[in-house]
Coordinates of C-alpha atoms in Angstrom, one line a residue:
M1 CA 13.1 8.1 -7.9
R2 CA 14.5 4.6 -8.0
R3 CA 17.1 5.1 -5.7
L4 CA 14.8 6.4 -2.9
R5 CA 14.2 4.1 0.3
L6 CA 11.8 4.6 3.1
V7 CA 13.2 2.7 6.5
N8 CA 11.8 1.6 9.4
K9 CA 12.7 -1.4 12.4
R10 CA 12.2 -3.9 10.2
V11 CA 11.6 -3.3 6.8
Y12 CA 12.1 -0.7 4.2
L13 CA 10.4 0.5 1.3
R14 CA 11.6 1.1 -2.5
V15 CA 10.2 1.8 -5.8
P16 CA 9.6 -1.2 -7.9
Q17 CA 11.9 -2.5 -10.3
M18 CA 11.3 -5.3 -13.0
G19 CA 14.1 -7.4 -11.4
D20 CA 12.0 -7.8 -8.7
W21 CA 9.2 -9.7 -11.1
R22 CA 10.1 -13.5 -10.2
E23 CA 9.9 -12.6 -6.2
W24 CA 7.4 -10.5 -7.0
A25 CA 5.4 -13.6 -9.4
E26 CA 6.0 -16.6 -6.8
L27 CA 4.7 -14.3 -3.2
R28 CA 1.9 -13.5 -5.1
H29 CA 1.0 -17.0 -6.6
I30 CA 2.1 -19.0 -3.0
S31 CA -0.6 -16.1 -1.5
R32 CA -3.2 -16.4 -4.2
E33 CA -6.1 -18.5 -2.3
F34 CA -5.0 -16.0 0.6
L35 CA -5.3 -12.7 -1.8
T36 CA -8.2 -13.4 -4.1
P37 CA -10.9 -12.3 -1.2
W38 CA -9.3 -8.7 -1.1
E39 CA -8.9 -7.7 -4.3
P40 CA -9.9 -7.4 -7.9
T41 CA -10.1 -10.0 -10.2
W42 CA -7.2 -11.1 -11.5
S43 CA -6.4 -11.1 -15.1
S44 CA -5.0 -15.3 -16.5
D45 CA -1.5 -13.6 -17.4
S46 CA -1.8 -11.2 -13.9
L47 CA 1.5 -13.0 -13.3
D48 CA 3.8 -12.9 -16.4
K49 CA 6.7 -11.1 -17.0
S50 CA 5.3 -8.9 -19.2
S51 CA 2.4 -7.7 -17.1
F52 CA 4.7 -7.3 -14.6
R53 CA 7.1 -4.8 -17.4
D54 CA 3.6 -3.0 -17.8
K55 CA 2.7 -2.5 -14.7
L56 CA 6.1 -0.4 -14.0
R57 CA 5.1 1.6 -17.0
V58 CA 1.9 2.5 -15.1
Y59 CA 3.9 2.8 -11.6
W60 CA 6.7 5.4 -13.5
L61 CA 4.2 7.0 -15.1
D62 CA 1.8 7.8 -12.8
W63 CA 4.9 8.6 -9.8
R64 CA 6.6 11.4 -12.6
Q65 CA 3.1 12.7 -12.8
G66 CA 2.7 12.8 -9.2
M67 CA -0.5 10.9 -9.5
S68 CA 0.5 8.0 -7.2
Y69 CA 3.4 6.4 -5.4
S70 CA 3.9 2.8 -5.5
F71 CA 6.2 1.0 -3.6
Y72 CA 7.3 -2.5 -2.8
A73 CA 8.1 -3.4 1.0
F74 CA 11.5 -5.9 1.8
S75 CA 12.8 -6.8 5.2
R76 CA 15.6 -5.3 6.1
E77 CA 16.8 -8.7 7.8
T78 CA 16.4 -10.8 4.7
D79 CA 16.3 -8.3 1.7
E80 CA 12.7 -10.8 1.0
L81 CA 10.0 -9.2 -0.6
L82 CA 6.9 -8.5 1.7
G83 CA 4.1 -6.9 0.5
G84 CA 3.2 -3.3 -1.5
I85 CA 1.9 0.5 -1.0
T86 CA 0.7 2.8 -2.7
I87 CA 0.2 6.2 -2.0
G88 CA -3.5 6.5 -5.0
N89 CA -5.5 8.4 -6.4
V90 CA -2.9 11.8 -5.4
R91 CA -5.2 15.4 -5.8
R92 CA -3.7 18.8 -5.4
G93 CA -5.3 22.1 -5.8
A94 CA -7.7 22.4 -2.6
A95 CA -7.8 18.8 -1.9
H96 CA -4.0 17.7 -1.1
M97 CA -5.0 14.5 -0.4
G98 CA -4.5 11.0 -1.7
T99 CA -5.7 7.5 -0.9
I100 CA -3.7 4.1 0.4
G101 CA -3.6 0.7 -0.7
Y102 CA -1.9 -2.0 0.3
W103 CA -1.4 -6.1 -0.1
M104 CA 0.7 -8.4 1.9
G105 CA 2.2 -11.7 1.1
E106 CA 0.5 -15.0 3.1
P107 CA 3.6 -15.9 4.9
Y108 CA 4.0 -12.3 6.2
S109 CA 0.5 -11.4 7.6
G110 CA -0.1 -11.2 11.3
K111 CA 3.8 -10.4 12.0
G112 CA 3.2 -6.5 12.4
Y113 CA 4.6 -6.3 9.3
M114 CA 2.1 -4.0 8.2
T115 CA 2.3 -2.0 10.9
E116 CA 5.6 -0.4 9.6
I117 CA 5.0 -0.3 6.4
L118 CA 2.4 2.3 6.9
S119 CA 3.7 4.3 9.3
S120 CA 7.1 4.6 6.9
A121 CA 4.1 5.2 4.0
L122 CA 2.2 7.9 6.1
D123 CA 5.5 9.5 6.8
Y124 CA 6.0 9.8 3.3
A125 CA 3.1 11.4 2.1
F126 CA 2.4 14.0 5.1
E127 CA 6.0 15.1 4.7
E128 CA 7.5 14.5 1.4
L129 CA 4.0 15.1 -0.7
A130 CA 2.8 18.0 1.3
L131 CA -0.4 16.0 2.2
H132 CA -3.2 17.5 4.2
R133 CA -5.2 14.4 3.8
L134 CA -5.2 10.3 2.9
E135 CA -7.7 7.6 2.8
A136 CA -8.5 4.2 3.0
A137 CA -11.1 1.2 3.2
C138 CA -11.2 -2.2 3.5
L139 CA -14.6 -4.8 3.2
E140 CA -16.3 -4.7 6.1
H141 CA -15.1 -7.8 7.0
N142 CA -11.4 -7.0 7.1
E143 CA -10.9 -7.3 10.4
A144 CA -7.0 -7.5 10.1
S145 CA -6.8 -4.3 7.7
K146 CA -9.2 -2.6 9.8
T147 CA -7.7 -3.0 13.2
V148 CA -4.2 -2.3 11.4
L149 CA -5.4 1.2 9.9
R150 CA -6.7 2.0 13.3
K151 CA -3.1 1.3 15.0
V152 CA -1.5 4.0 12.7
G153 CA -4.2 6.8 13.5
F154 CA -6.8 6.3 11.1
V155 CA -10.5 7.5 12.0
E156 CA -12.8 5.2 10.8
E157 CA -15.2 7.9 8.7
G158 CA -18.3 5.9 7.6
R159 CA -19.5 3.0 4.7
A160 CA -19.6 3.4 1.2
R161 CA -21.8 1.6 -0.7
G162 CA -20.2 0.2 -3.4
Y163 CA -17.3 1.1 -3.3
L164 CA -15.1 -1.5 -4.7
R165 CA -15.8 -4.3 -7.1
I166 CA -13.5 -6.6 -5.4
N167 CA -13.4 -10.7 -6.3
A168 CA -15.5 -10.0 -9.0
L169 CA -18.5 -8.2 -7.4
W170 CA -18.8 -4.7 -6.1
Q171 CA -18.6 -4.6 -2.7
D172 CA -19.3 -2.3 0.7
H173 CA -16.1 -1.0 2.0
I174 CA -15.3 0.8 5.8
T175 CA -14.1 4.0 5.2
F176 CA -11.3 5.8 7.0
G177 CA -9.4 9.4 7.0
L178 CA -6.0 10.3 8.2
L179 CA -5.4 14.2 8.6
R180 CA -1.6 15.3 8.1
N181 CA -2.3 16.8 12.5
D182 CA -3.7 14.3 13.3
S183 CA -1.9 11.7 15.9
R184 CA -0.2 9.2 14.3
L185 CA 2.6 6.3 14.2
S186 CA 5.3 7.1 12.7
A187 CA 8.5 5.5 11.7
K188 CA 10.2 8.0 14.4
G189 CA 7.5 7.0 16.8
W190 CA 4.7 8.4 17.5
I191 CA 3.1 12.2 16.7
E192 CA 0.7 13.5 19.0
S193 CA -2.0 15.6 17.3
K194 CA -1.0 19.1 16.5
H195 CA -4.5 20.3 16.8

């Protein structure tokens, strides 16, 4: 788990580590105003080292139990932290599915990094975890997120009322889905549908 790296053209993903705390806290701090409209309300201690340590414990426990797989994304050129992505809420049995969630630091937004981050995570979810379906959701007015989801192959499926509590309010979301055999953007290039 700690040695795992998912590599794309300009980015690589790896499991978060305690040594990431300072850079993570700084990036989240300078991006707070940018991220607040899209995320759950931040607690007063959300950037503290102890909160980060608790977050890592949850990540590692979820990983070991096969429930969730969290990664931080870094620039291959500078090794700077760009953002994070999670393949979460993994269900096996008849479902074999999970949910994608992600965030990007404001200085790196709009530069195409999330397309590469998402495509690398999709490869891991479908090829390594052998999931059949991935779901994602974003706020109705989050045009950037809708665009990047469509770009990597997700298909808009509907609207979920009061889906998540974002910025202290239960808000409707647009839902997206992607099947393992759908056409999608991979770290290796575009993969055509196997239907």
